[in-house]
């Protein structure tokens, strides 16, 4: 690591030492509370998830196995340096090393501990002799390399060398795996761990300083096999090969220690049946885990052949090893935060003095070093590929084998159940309902997969739950009164205990899901969330629309000028008018039925579940591909500004995704103020561009004259028409903010209309001024950032420097569209059309973090394809906009449906262009779909890709989503409100019975199917009647402000005989209006 310079590497060692100190202190605190021999695996399994726990356990095991491999190969090289006749027989040396180390561990007992104590004292004594004996020869000024060797290679070299500083400290975390080896681990291990870490900090600092201060000095010491040998040569006046012998005891001790560590991890995984249980068996005589020792050592020994005989693999193995190490350290720190926040009342005999701030610092260091391994090593990302491949293989193994065999080991059952009970016993006497529900959920999650008998006791039978829901709904109705949505009364502690598992979700077939859910109100009660809450108005919505769309006015749209200024100008005009009609119709629909699912929710209500699913997928794919295209353009702008980053664009993309995702994950005031700041800046930049550039504008001179009015005729027009969407695309995403504002029916329409009018003005101003400035047509059509010419003239700077002013708007567009696909993914997940984990919200910030991560990973992957393969950029854009125009068409069709069948529903805004405007927009979208399908020079590849994706989505729907889907809470509330509101506003009964409900056929069909094929416990018509009544009894809770309408609708069904016959019930179900 000293190749980066003494100061540079010294900073790396300091940061690494402090990070390991914070890790050791936090691990000591956790061990004093919950000692578990599984190390990071056990903690991750408890704090994160079973899958994450398995991955962390394997990561730790791989780290230790590979570290042992690297150390054994190094020890073999030391022995070969001393005895050259061993060269060519290294495999025998390696085998002997493994045999001695494993034998000591297998024997165990007093023999191992005394043997280990002897090795520790010898190794530490040699360090003391080196430091004290060499102190007389220390001369930093003469041997440290001077100013030239302080910093070598700058930041890039620092990042490359930083992971090497782990050699000083790695392995300290393994002490937690000894919890089963000592009598009182809660006291003994924390004391030993803290004392060990402090000792290592002192010895590492001493070794580092003395080594760089001795002859031969820098840079020779950076390439030495054993850097301490120089001191021993001077001290004992011996040959360097003889001095190498003094480094061998410590190297062997490290090998033996790590073998013990991976043995304990493998044993813990085997005890939980995540690995074959044979690996957890103990020796009948010694009581040690021989199978785990042999299996781990055999794998490590096999890797020695690759490391020892393949050039360059030593570095790869170490990078992969320490990458998994940093991953495990990060999970341990996250687990510490989890336990610190969740189990505050559990007794702990040691408390970390650095607490949560310390582990946050450590996480920062681990992440920085993971980035170093991924991006700053001269290995062509081979380390990353190997690590990713191993993660994929481990994931496959988990989902194919371990997931179905795993259980809780005896250690886990005793510790985690004790933790849960102890936490409840030490909690305050009067707990909030949220705390009670959360505590119960923890217990249920612990045992739900592995103890069916206990689950039978925990989970109330479905019939009883239905009855409970009915009674709670009735109580909620009587308490709701005429207040707004916030007036819903939270359940009392008695209610929570009576329900046992909390709220229940109704599925598509009338059944119930036993998965507990906390209400949105409960999820927002944390102090952090209260601090960042923000009251939104139309300006916020307007600002979001500006940031989403206006970035497209800074880049890419100018490629359409290849069709000619007049031809493309007509395209921009038509596209702008179509988006205006779309925005006006969407504003009207939002003022009537605000739904965060956007086009997906509208299509699901109006065209059917299958079409709704396809439209949702289309929106997601549109946004993901759009973000990938915008991100690649952003990277090119940054590279134009800073050419040294040309080969590291993936880092630019990664940073941009991370910043955008972090802001969206935090949300609240942070996001909204940040977004308004960006909107103000990018809009000000447009005003500056137009205002200062207009003096240089000369359309007659720079627009290309008559020769560039129309280029390529109708075919040229059709080919470039879709590119005009860059100026407006993304505006439709504003409808997805319905859950983020207090009064979406009023706020979103106003913000949406203000936004489209602003964008129409800016787009036409930018278009006219850009074609009127140098470098003139057709060069303007080829510019990366078309506004750079105006900024260059206005500020008298170079074009490359002017590109800087286009970067914020491009990033803003990325961030806005990331929010778009996040909302759609979350909406589909809450309806179980996608895995429900994508809809889970962060416990503090109440944001769908999983949806952000998954969508961003998909988009990030496309960036590599876009950047690395010629012609893919246009193909990605064409495919994305095919999906986009399809979803726009569906939104317009949905508007026509609602306008025709539900025109009497109350709405706060009516589109002035109405049905004709929506029809005009549909025509424009259809023309653009034809353009993308048949007028692009891509051999119809984008059309083929779209059709293939649609086919894949259809298969997924038929095979999986169709049978899992349900109505989300938002959908249920909106559909029932729309239906009852329509009935309440109908002028006479005839119109009421002729009305077409938004989705009654599908909802009724689902209920009827459930009644025809009920669960086994539903064996009477009375029970089936109760199942149907759940829907009716929920109306007053959903619409407390319209009790009369709800009561009227409910009486149609409820005011019948108390025990109706099944035939009568089925007859009533055939009439959707009568049902409600």
PDB file of N, CA and C in Angstrom, residues 530-586:
ATOM      1  N   UNK A 530     -41.485  12.831  11.537  1.00  0.00           N
ATOM      2  CA  UNK A 530     -42.197  14.051  11.924  1.00  0.00           C
ATOM      3  C   UNK A 530     -41.361  15.284  11.592  1.00  0.00           C
ATOM      4  N   UNK A 531     -40.055  15.159  11.772  1.00  0.00           N
ATOM      5  CA  UNK A 531     -39.186  16.292  11.510  1.00  0.00           C
ATOM      6  C   UNK A 531     -39.129  16.662  10.032  1.00  0.00           C
ATOM      7  N   UNK A 532     -39.184  15.647   9.150  1.00  0.00           N
ATOM      8  CA  UNK A 532     -39.019  15.941   7.727  1.00  0.00           C
ATOM      9  C   UNK A 532     -40.342  16.087   6.997  1.00  0.00           C
ATOM     10  N   UNK A 533     -41.480  15.969   7.697  1.00  0.00           N
ATOM     11  CA  UNK A 533     -42.762  16.099   7.016  1.00  0.00           C
ATOM     12  C   UNK A 533     -42.896  17.477   6.393  1.00  0.00           C
ATOM     13  N   UNK A 534     -43.592  17.519   5.297  1.00  0.00           N
ATOM     14  CA  UNK A 534     -43.693  18.767   4.531  1.00  0.00           C
ATOM     15  C   UNK A 534     -45.102  18.893   3.985  1.00  0.00           C
ATOM     16  N   UNK A 535     -45.686  20.076   4.122  1.00  0.00           N
ATOM     17  CA  UNK A 535     -47.011  20.348   3.568  1.00  0.00           C
ATOM     18  C   UNK A 535     -46.845  20.837   2.139  1.00  0.00           C
ATOM     19  N   UNK A 536     -47.478  20.144   1.203  1.00  0.00           N
ATOM     20  CA  UNK A 536     -47.254  20.410  -0.207  1.00  0.00           C
ATOM     21  C   UNK A 536     -48.326  21.340  -0.765  1.00  0.00           C
ATOM     22  N   UNK A 537     -47.940  22.077  -1.799  1.00  0.00           N
ATOM     23  CA  UNK A 537     -48.897  22.892  -2.528  1.00  0.00           C
ATOM     24  C   UNK A 537     -48.632  22.722  -4.013  1.00  0.00           C
ATOM     25  N   UNK A 538     -49.354  23.482  -4.823  1.00  0.00           N
ATOM     26  CA  UNK A 538     -49.234  23.331  -6.273  1.00  0.00           C
ATOM     27  C   UNK A 538     -47.846  23.702  -6.773  1.00  0.00           C
ATOM     28  N   UNK A 539     -47.154  24.581  -6.052  1.00  0.00           N
ATOM     29  CA  UNK A 539     -45.795  24.957  -6.459  1.00  0.00           C
ATOM     30  C   UNK A 539     -44.870  23.753  -6.373  1.00  0.00           C
ATOM     31  N   UNK A 540     -45.050  22.929  -5.343  1.00  0.00           N
ATOM     32  CA  UNK A 540     -44.237  21.716  -5.228  1.00  0.00           C
ATOM     33  C   UNK A 540     -44.467  20.794  -6.422  1.00  0.00           C
ATOM     34  N   UNK A 541     -45.732  20.602  -6.796  1.00  0.00           N
ATOM     35  CA  UNK A 541     -46.047  19.734  -7.930  1.00  0.00           C
ATOM     36  C   UNK A 541     -45.490  20.329  -9.214  1.00  0.00           C
ATOM     37  N   UNK A 542     -45.645  21.618  -9.376  1.00  0.00           N
ATOM     38  CA  UNK A 542     -45.092  22.305 -10.551  1.00  0.00           C
ATOM     39  C   UNK A 542     -43.580  22.098 -10.609  1.00  0.00           C
ATOM     40  N   UNK A 543     -42.915  22.230  -9.458  1.00  0.00           N
ATOM     41  CA  UNK A 543     -41.455  22.079  -9.431  1.00  0.00           C
ATOM     42  C   UNK A 543     -41.042  20.662  -9.795  1.00  0.00           C
ATOM     43  N   UNK A 544     -41.790  19.668  -9.325  1.00  0.00           N
ATOM     44  CA  UNK A 544     -41.473  18.281  -9.690  1.00  0.00           C
ATOM     45  C   UNK A 544     -41.605  18.089 -11.195  1.00  0.00           C
ATOM     46  N   UNK A 545     -42.685  18.622 -11.766  1.00  0.00           N
ATOM     47  CA  UNK A 545     -42.855  18.506 -13.219  1.00  0.00           C
ATOM     48  C   UNK A 545     -41.735  19.172 -13.989  1.00  0.00           C
ATOM     49  N   UNK A 546     -41.290  20.320 -13.515  1.00  0.00           N
ATOM     50  CA  UNK A 546     -40.183  21.018 -14.187  1.00  0.00           C
ATOM     51  C   UNK A 546     -38.915  20.183 -14.145  1.00  0.00           C
ATOM     52  N   UNK A 547     -38.585  19.658 -12.978  1.00  0.00           N
ATOM     53  CA  UNK A 547     -37.343  18.886 -12.871  1.00  0.00           C
ATOM     54  C   UNK A 547     -37.405  17.589 -13.674  1.00  0.00           C
ATOM     55  N   UNK A 548     -38.590  16.980 -13.726  1.00  0.00           N
ATOM     56  CA  UNK A 548     -38.721  15.729 -14.485  1.00  0.00           C
ATOM     57  C   UNK A 548     -38.512  15.976 -15.975  1.00  0.00           C
ATOM     58  N   UNK A 549     -39.113  17.043 -16.499  1.00  0.00           N
ATOM     59  CA  UNK A 549     -39.213  17.205 -17.946  1.00  0.00           C
ATOM     60  C   UNK A 549     -38.120  18.078 -18.528  1.00  0.00           C
ATOM     61  N   UNK A 550     -37.794  19.175 -17.845  1.00  0.00           N
ATOM     62  CA  UNK A 550     -37.003  20.208 -18.504  1.00  0.00           C
ATOM     63  C   UNK A 550     -35.591  19.751 -18.842  1.00  0.00           C
ATOM     64  N   UNK A 551     -35.113  18.700 -18.172  1.00  0.00           N
ATOM     65  CA  UNK A 551     -33.802  18.168 -18.537  1.00  0.00           C
ATOM     66  C   UNK A 551     -33.761  17.706 -19.978  1.00  0.00           C
ATOM     67  N   UNK A 552     -34.892  17.169 -20.469  1.00  0.00           N
ATOM     68  CA  UNK A 552     -34.958  16.745 -21.862  1.00  0.00           C
ATOM     69  C   UNK A 552     -34.858  17.900 -22.840  1.00  0.00           C
ATOM     70  N   UNK A 553     -35.057  19.140 -22.371  1.00  0.00           N
ATOM     71  CA  UNK A 553     -34.895  20.313 -23.218  1.00  0.00           C
ATOM     72  C   UNK A 553     -33.444  20.776 -23.273  1.00  0.00           C
ATOM     73  N   UNK A 554     -32.580  20.130 -22.474  1.00  0.00           N
ATOM     74  CA  UNK A 554     -31.151  20.446 -22.469  1.00  0.00           C
ATOM     75  C   UNK A 554     -30.338  19.489 -23.342  1.00  0.00           C
ATOM     76  N   UNK A 555     -30.909  18.358 -23.752  1.00  0.00           N
ATOM     77  CA  UNK A 555     -30.126  17.384 -24.496  1.00  0.00           C
ATOM     78  C   UNK A 555     -31.031  16.524 -25.375  1.00  0.00           C
ATOM     79  N   UNK A 556     -30.446  15.922 -26.381  1.00  0.00           N
ATOM     80  CA  UNK A 556     -31.031  14.856 -27.224  1.00  0.00           C
ATOM     81  C   UNK A 556     -32.141  15.304 -28.173  1.00  0.00           C
ATOM     82  N   UNK A 557     -32.985  16.263 -27.759  1.00  0.00           N
ATOM     83  CA  UNK A 557     -34.081  16.649 -28.644  1.00  0.00           C
ATOM     84  C   UNK A 557     -33.576  17.204 -29.966  1.00  0.00           C
ATOM     85  N   UNK A 558     -32.384  17.818 -29.964  1.00  0.00           N
ATOM     86  CA  UNK A 558     -31.867  18.498 -31.147  1.00  0.00           C
ATOM     87  C   UNK A 558     -31.528  17.528 -32.277  1.00  0.00           C
ATOM     88  N   UNK A 559     -31.406  16.212 -31.973  1.00  0.00           N
ATOM     89  CA  UNK A 559     -31.133  15.245 -33.041  1.00  0.00           C
ATOM     90  C   UNK A 559     -32.260  15.220 -34.063  1.00  0.00           C
ATOM     91  N   UNK A 560     -33.470  15.599 -33.648  1.00  0.00           N
ATOM     92  CA  UNK A 560     -34.594  15.637 -34.572  1.00  0.00           C
ATOM     93  C   UNK A 560     -34.484  16.704 -35.636  1.00  0.00           C
ATOM     94  N   UNK A 561     -33.593  17.674 -35.445  1.00  0.00           N
ATOM     95  CA  UNK A 561     -33.393  18.721 -36.450  1.00  0.00           C
ATOM     96  C   UNK A 561     -32.830  18.165 -37.752  1.00  0.00           C
ATOM     97  N   UNK A 562     -32.402  16.920 -37.746  1.00  0.00           N
ATOM     98  CA  UNK A 562     -31.938  16.294 -38.981  1.00  0.00           C
ATOM     99  C   UNK A 562     -33.058  16.200 -40.012  1.00  0.00           C
ATOM    100  N   UNK A 563     -34.321  16.303 -39.562  1.00  0.00           N
ATOM    101  CA  UNK A 563     -35.461  16.287 -40.484  1.00  0.00           C
ATOM    102  C   UNK A 563     -35.749  17.662 -41.076  1.00  0.00           C
ATOM    103  N   UNK A 564     -35.002  18.673 -40.633  1.00  0.00           N
ATOM    104  CA  UNK A 564     -35.232  20.041 -41.111  1.00  0.00           C
ATOM    105  C   UNK A 564     -35.898  20.883 -40.038  1.00  0.00           C
ATOM    106  N   UNK A 565     -35.613  22.184 -40.065  1.00  0.00           N
ATOM    107  CA  UNK A 565     -36.141  23.056 -39.016  1.00  0.00           C
ATOM    108  C   UNK A 565     -37.666  23.165 -39.073  1.00  0.00           C
ATOM    109  N   UNK A 566     -38.236  23.316 -40.267  1.00  0.00           N
ATOM    110  CA  UNK A 566     -39.694  23.422 -40.378  1.00  0.00           C
ATOM    111  C   UNK A 566     -40.354  22.084 -40.074  1.00  0.00           C
ATOM    112  N   UNK A 567     -39.814  21.030 -40.648  1.00  0.00           N
ATOM    113  CA  UNK A 567     -40.391  19.703 -40.438  1.00  0.00           C
ATOM    114  C   UNK A 567     -40.377  19.335 -38.959  1.00  0.00           C
ATOM    115  N   UNK A 568     -39.249  19.538 -38.313  1.00  0.00           N
ATOM    116  CA  UNK A 568     -39.151  19.190 -36.894  1.00  0.00           C
ATOM    117  C   UNK A 568     -39.941  20.180 -36.038  1.00  0.00           C
ATOM    118  N   UNK A 569     -40.022  21.422 -36.503  1.00  0.00           N
ATOM    119  CA  UNK A 569     -40.837  22.399 -35.784  1.00  0.00           C
ATOM    120  C   UNK A 569     -42.296  21.985 -35.737  1.00  0.00           C
ATOM    121  N   UNK A 570     -42.811  21.454 -36.828  1.00  0.00           N
ATOM    122  CA  UNK A 570     -44.192  20.938 -36.843  1.00  0.00           C
ATOM    123  C   UNK A 570     -44.323  19.769 -35.869  1.00  0.00           C
ATOM    124  N   UNK A 571     -43.317  18.915 -35.847  1.00  0.00           N
ATOM    125  CA  UNK A 571     -43.348  17.784 -34.925  1.00  0.00           C
ATOM    126  C   UNK A 571     -43.388  18.255 -33.477  1.00  0.00           C
ATOM    127  N   UNK A 572     -42.566  19.266 -33.161  1.00  0.00           N
ATOM    128  CA  UNK A 572     -42.557  19.811 -31.803  1.00  0.00           C
ATOM    129  C   UNK A 572     -43.906  20.434 -31.462  1.00  0.00           C
ATOM    130  N   UNK A 573     -44.500  21.138 -32.410  1.00  0.00           N
ATOM    131  CA  UNK A 573     -45.812  21.751 -32.182  1.00  0.00           C
ATOM    132  C   UNK A 573     -46.874  20.684 -31.901  1.00  0.00           C
ATOM    133  N   UNK A 574     -46.925  19.664 -32.752  1.00  0.00           N
ATOM    134  CA  UNK A 574     -47.921  18.609 -32.565  1.00  0.00           C
ATOM    135  C   UNK A 574     -47.692  17.860 -31.249  1.00  0.00           C
ATOM    136  N   UNK A 575     -46.427  17.583 -30.947  1.00  0.00           N
ATOM    137  CA  UNK A 575     -46.129  16.870 -29.709  1.00  0.00           C
ATOM    138  C   UNK A 575     -46.518  17.702 -28.493  1.00  0.00           C
ATOM    139  N   UNK A 576     -46.214  18.998 -28.546  1.00  0.00           N
ATOM    140  CA  UNK A 576     -46.570  19.873 -27.433  1.00  0.00           C
ATOM    141  C   UNK A 576     -48.074  19.942 -27.215  1.00  0.00           C
ATOM    142  N   UNK A 577     -48.835  20.049 -28.299  1.00  0.00           N
ATOM    143  CA  UNK A 577     -50.297  20.092 -28.177  1.00  0.00           C
ATOM    144  C   UNK A 577     -50.851  18.767 -27.655  1.00  0.00           C
ATOM    145  N   UNK A 578     -50.261  17.662 -28.105  1.00  0.00           N
ATOM    146  CA  UNK A 578     -50.720  16.361 -27.619  1.00  0.00           C
ATOM    147  C   UNK A 578     -50.458  16.215 -26.120  1.00  0.00           C
ATOM    148  N   UNK A 579     -49.277  16.634 -25.677  1.00  0.00           N
ATOM    149  CA  UNK A 579     -48.988  16.569 -24.241  1.00  0.00           C
ATOM    150  C   UNK A 579     -49.882  17.531 -23.466  1.00  0.00           C
ATOM    151  N   UNK A 580     -50.227  18.672 -24.058  1.00  0.00           N
ATOM    152  CA  UNK A 580     -51.151  19.594 -23.405  1.00  0.00           C
ATOM    153  C   UNK A 580     -52.516  18.938 -23.210  1.00  0.00           C
ATOM    154  N   UNK A 581     -53.024  18.290 -24.250  1.00  0.00           N
ATOM    155  CA  UNK A 581     -54.321  17.595 -24.145  1.00  0.00           C
ATOM    156  C   UNK A 581     -54.242  16.470 -23.118  1.00  0.00           C
ATOM    157  N   UNK A 582     -53.123  15.734 -23.110  1.00  0.00           N
ATOM    158  CA  UNK A 582     -52.940  14.661 -22.127  1.00  0.00           C
ATOM    159  C   UNK A 582     -52.938  15.226 -20.712  1.00  0.00           C
ATOM    160  N   UNK A 583     -52.198  16.323 -20.511  1.00  0.00           N
ATOM    161  CA  UNK A 583     -52.113  16.909 -19.174  1.00  0.00           C
ATOM    162  C   UNK A 583     -53.469  17.410 -18.707  1.00  0.00           C
ATOM    163  N   UNK A 584     -54.233  18.026 -19.598  1.00  0.00           N
ATOM    164  CA  UNK A 584     -55.555  18.533 -19.226  1.00  0.00           C
ATOM    165  C   UNK A 584     -56.504  17.386 -18.867  1.00  0.00           C
ATOM    166  N   UNK A 585     -56.486  16.317 -19.646  1.00  0.00           N
ATOM    167  CA  UNK A 585     -57.361  15.179 -19.340  1.00  0.00           C
ATOM    168  C   UNK A 585     -56.929  14.489 -18.057  1.00  0.00           C
ATOM    169  N   UNK A 586     -55.593  14.368 -17.831  1.00  0.00           N
ATOM    170  CA  UNK A 586     -55.114  13.766 -16.594  1.00  0.00           C
ATOM    171  C   UNK A 586     -55.466  14.628 -15.384  1.00  0.00           C
TER     172      UNK A 586
END
